[in-house]
MMTF fields as JSON, N, C-alpha, C and O atoms, coordinates in Angstrom:
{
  "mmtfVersion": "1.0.0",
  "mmtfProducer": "UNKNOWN",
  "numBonds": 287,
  "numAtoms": 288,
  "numGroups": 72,
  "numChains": 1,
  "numModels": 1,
  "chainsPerModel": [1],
  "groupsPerChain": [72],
  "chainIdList": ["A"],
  "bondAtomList": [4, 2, 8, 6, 12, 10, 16, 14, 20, 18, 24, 22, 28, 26, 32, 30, 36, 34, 40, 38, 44, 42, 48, 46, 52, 50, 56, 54, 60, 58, 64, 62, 68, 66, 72, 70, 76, 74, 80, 78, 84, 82, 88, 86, 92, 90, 96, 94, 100, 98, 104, 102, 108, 106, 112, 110, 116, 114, 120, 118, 124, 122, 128, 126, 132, 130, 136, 134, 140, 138, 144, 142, 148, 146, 152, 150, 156, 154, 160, 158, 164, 162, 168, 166, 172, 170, 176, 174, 180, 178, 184, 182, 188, 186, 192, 190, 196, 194, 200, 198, 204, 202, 208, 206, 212, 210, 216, 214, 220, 218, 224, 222, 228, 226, 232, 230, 236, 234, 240, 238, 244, 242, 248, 246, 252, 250, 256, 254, 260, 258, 264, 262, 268, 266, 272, 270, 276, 274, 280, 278, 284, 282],
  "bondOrderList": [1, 1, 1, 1, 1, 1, 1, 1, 1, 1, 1, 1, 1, 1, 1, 1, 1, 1, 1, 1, 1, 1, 1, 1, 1, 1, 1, 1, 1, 1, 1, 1, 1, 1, 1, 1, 1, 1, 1, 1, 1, 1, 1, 1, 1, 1, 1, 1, 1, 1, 1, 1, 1, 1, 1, 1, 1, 1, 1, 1, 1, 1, 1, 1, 1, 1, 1, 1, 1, 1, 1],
  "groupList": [{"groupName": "UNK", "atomNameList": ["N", "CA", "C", "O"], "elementList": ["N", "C", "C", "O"], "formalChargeList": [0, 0, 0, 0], "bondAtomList": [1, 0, 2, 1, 3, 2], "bondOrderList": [1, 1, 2], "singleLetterCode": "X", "chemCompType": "L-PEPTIDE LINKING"}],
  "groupTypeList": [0, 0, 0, 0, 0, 0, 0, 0, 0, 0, 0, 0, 0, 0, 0, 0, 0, 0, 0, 0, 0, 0, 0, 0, 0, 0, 0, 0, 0, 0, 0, 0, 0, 0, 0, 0, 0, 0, 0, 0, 0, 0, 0, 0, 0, 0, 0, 0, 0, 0, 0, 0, 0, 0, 0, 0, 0, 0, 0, 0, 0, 0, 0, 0, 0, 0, 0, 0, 0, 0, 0, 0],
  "groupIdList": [1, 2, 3, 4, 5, 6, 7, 8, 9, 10, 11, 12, 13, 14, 15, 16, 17, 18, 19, 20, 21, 22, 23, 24, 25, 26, 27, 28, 29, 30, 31, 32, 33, 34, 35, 36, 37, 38, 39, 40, 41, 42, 43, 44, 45, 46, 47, 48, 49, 50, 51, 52, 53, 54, 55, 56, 57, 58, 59, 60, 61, 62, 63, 64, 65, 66, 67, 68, 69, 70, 71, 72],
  "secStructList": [7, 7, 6, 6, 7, 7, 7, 7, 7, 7, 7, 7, 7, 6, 6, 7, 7, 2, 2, 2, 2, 2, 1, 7, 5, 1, 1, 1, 1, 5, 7, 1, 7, 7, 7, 7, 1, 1, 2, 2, 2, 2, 2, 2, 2, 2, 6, 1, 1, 7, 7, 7, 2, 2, 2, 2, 1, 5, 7, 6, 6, 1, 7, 5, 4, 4, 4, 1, 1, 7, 7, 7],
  "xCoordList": [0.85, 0.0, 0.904, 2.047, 0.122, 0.993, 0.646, -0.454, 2.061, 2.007, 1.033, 1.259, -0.206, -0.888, -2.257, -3.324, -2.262, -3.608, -4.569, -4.69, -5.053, -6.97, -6.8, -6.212, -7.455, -7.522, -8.409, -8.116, -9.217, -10.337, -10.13, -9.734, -10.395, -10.267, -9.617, -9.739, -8.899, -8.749, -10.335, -10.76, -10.917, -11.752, -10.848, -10.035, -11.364, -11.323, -10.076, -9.983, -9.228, -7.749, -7.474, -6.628, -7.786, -7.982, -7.972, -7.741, -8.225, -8.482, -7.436, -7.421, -6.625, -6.437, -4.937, -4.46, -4.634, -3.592, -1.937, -1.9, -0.874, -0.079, 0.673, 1.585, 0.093, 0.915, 0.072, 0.628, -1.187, -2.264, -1.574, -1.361, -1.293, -0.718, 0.484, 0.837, 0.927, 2.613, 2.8, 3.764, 1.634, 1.7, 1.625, 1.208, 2.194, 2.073, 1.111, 1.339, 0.168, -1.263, -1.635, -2.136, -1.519, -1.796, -2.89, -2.68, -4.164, -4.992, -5.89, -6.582, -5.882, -6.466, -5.514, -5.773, -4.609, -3.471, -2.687, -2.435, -2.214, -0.663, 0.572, 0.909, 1.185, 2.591, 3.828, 4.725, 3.688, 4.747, 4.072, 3.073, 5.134, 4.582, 4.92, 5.668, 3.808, 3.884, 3.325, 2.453, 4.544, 4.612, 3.462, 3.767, 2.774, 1.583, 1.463, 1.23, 1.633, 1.596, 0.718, 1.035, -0.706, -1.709, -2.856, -2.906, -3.671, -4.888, -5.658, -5.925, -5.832, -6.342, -5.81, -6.384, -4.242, -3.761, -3.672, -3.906, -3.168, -3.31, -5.122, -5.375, -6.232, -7.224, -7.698, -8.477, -6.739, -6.852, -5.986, -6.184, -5.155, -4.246, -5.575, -6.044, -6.088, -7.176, -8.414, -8.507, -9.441, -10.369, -10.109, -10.873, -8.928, -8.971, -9.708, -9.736, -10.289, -10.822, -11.03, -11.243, -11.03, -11.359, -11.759, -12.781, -11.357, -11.713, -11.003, -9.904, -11.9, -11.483, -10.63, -11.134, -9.412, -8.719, -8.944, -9.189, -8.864, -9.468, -10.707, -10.795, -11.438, -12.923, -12.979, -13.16, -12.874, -12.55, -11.861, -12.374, -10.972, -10.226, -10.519, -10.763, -10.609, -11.327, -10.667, -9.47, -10.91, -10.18, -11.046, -12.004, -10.703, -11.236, -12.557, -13.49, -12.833, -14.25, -15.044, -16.079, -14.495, -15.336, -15.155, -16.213, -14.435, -14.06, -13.105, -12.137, -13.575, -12.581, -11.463, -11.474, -10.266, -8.828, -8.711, -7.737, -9.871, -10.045, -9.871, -9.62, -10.173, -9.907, -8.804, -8.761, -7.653, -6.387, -5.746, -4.855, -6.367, -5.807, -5.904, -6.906, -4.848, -4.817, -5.414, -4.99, -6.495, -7.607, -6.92, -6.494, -6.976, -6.484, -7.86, -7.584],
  "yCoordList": [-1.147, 0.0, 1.22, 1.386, 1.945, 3.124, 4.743, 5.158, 5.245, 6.202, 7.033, 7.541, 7.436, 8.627, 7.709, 8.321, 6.434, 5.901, 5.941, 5.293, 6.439, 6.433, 5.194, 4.245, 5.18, 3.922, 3.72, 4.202, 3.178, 3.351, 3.138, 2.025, 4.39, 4.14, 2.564, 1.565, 2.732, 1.598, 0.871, -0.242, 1.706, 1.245, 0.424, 0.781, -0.675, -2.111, -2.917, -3.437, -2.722, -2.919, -4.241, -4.787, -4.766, -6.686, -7.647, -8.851, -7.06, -8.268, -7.829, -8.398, -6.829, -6.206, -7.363, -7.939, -7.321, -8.315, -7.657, -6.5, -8.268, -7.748, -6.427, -5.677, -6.412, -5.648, -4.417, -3.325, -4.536, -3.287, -2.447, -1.236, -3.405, -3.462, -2.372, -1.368, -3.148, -2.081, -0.921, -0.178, -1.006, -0.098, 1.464, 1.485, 2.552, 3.933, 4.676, 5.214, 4.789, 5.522, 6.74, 6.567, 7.572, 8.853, 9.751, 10.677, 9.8, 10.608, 10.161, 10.956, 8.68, 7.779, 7.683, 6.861, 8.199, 8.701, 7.504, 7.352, 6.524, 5.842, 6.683, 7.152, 6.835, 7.392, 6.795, 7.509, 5.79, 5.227, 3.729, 3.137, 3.301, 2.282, 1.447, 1.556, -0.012, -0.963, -2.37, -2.712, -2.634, -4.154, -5.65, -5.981, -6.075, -6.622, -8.148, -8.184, -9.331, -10.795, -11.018, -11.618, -10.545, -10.812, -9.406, -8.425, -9.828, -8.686, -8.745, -7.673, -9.556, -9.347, -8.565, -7.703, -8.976, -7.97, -6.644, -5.838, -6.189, -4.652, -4.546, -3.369, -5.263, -4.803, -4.518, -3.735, -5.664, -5.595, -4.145, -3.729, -3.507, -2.278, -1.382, -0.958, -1.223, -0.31, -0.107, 0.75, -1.002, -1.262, -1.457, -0.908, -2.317, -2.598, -4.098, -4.423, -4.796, -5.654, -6.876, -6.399, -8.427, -9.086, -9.043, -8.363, -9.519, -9.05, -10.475, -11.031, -10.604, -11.157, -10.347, -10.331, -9.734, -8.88, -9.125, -8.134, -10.481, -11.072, -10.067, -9.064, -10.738, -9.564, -8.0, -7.038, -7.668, -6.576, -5.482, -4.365, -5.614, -4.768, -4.751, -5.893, -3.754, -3.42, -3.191, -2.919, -3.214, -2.764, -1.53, -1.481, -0.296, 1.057, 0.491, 0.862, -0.481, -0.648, -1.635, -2.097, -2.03, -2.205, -4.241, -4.822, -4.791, -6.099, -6.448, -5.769, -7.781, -7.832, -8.455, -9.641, -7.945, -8.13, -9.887, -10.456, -10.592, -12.109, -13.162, -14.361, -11.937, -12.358, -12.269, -12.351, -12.057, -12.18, -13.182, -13.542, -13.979, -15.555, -16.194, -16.129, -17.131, -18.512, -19.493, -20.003, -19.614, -20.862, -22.28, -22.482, -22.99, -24.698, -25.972, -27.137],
  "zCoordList": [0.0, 0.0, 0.0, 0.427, -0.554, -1.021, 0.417, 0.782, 0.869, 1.55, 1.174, 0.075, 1.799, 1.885, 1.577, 1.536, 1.384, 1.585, 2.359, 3.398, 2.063, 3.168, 3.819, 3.3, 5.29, 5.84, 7.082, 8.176, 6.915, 8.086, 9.271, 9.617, 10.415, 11.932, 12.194, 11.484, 13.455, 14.13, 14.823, 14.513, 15.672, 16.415, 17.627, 18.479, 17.275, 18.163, 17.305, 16.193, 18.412, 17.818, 18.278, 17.569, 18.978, 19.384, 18.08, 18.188, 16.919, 15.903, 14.727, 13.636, 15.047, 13.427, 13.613, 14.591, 12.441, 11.738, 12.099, 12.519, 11.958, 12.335, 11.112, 11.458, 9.839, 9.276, 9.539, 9.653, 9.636, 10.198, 11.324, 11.363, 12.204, 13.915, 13.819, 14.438, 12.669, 12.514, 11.393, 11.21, 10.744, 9.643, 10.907, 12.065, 10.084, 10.571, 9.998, 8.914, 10.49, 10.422, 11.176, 12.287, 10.874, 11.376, 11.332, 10.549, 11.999, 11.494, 10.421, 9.784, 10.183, 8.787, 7.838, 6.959, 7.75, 6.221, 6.593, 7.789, 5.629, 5.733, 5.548, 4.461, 6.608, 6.843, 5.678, 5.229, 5.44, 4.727, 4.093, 4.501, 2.783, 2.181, 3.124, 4.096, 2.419, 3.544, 2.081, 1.282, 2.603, 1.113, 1.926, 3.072, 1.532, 1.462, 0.681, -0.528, 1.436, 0.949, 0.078, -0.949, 0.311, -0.843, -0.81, -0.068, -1.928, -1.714, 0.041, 0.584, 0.483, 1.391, 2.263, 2.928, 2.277, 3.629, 3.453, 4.354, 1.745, 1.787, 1.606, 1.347, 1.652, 2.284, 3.779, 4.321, 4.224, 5.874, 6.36, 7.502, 5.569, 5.832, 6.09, 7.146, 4.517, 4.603, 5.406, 6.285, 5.037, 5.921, 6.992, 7.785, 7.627, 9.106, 9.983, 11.17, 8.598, 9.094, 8.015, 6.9, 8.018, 7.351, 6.02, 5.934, 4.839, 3.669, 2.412, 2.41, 1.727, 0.628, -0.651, -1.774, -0.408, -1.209, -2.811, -3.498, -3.46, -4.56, -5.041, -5.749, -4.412, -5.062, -4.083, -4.83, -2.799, -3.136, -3.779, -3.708, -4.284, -4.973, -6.316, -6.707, -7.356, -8.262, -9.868, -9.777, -10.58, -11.877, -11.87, -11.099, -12.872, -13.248, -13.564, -12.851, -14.667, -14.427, -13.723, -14.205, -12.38, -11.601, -11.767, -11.529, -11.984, -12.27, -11.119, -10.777, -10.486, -9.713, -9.508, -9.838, -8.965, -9.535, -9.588, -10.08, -8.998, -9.438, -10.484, -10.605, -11.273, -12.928, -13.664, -14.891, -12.728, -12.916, -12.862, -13.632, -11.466, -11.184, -11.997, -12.709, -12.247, -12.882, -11.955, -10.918, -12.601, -12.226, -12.883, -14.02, -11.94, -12.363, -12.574, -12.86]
}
């Protein structure tokens, strides 16, 4: 995830993941980049909570980055 990303409140900080945990968040803003194992976790950066990174994350028109995988 890229420095200056939007990122939703902590809230309830008991569940968040460890790169969430350690990312630098200031005010909602990401302080600095933060390199990310799969879609989910730079969704878990953002949102803050559980997420299927696969279909959340989006192409410009709205396709989700799913259709990238190589299906076996």
């Amino acid at each position: 995830m890229l420095k200056g990303s939007l990122c939703a409140p902590d809230g309830d900080t008991s569940h968040l993941n460890e790169t969430r945990r350690l990312a630098h968040i200031v005010d909602n803003i990401l302080q600095e980049d933060v390199i990310c194992t799969s879609p989910s976790t730079a969704g878990f950066v953002i949102i803050g909570n559980q997420n299927n990174g696969w279909m959340e994350w989006k192409t410009r028109d709205g396709k989700p980055l799913d259709i990238f995988r190589t299906k076996k």
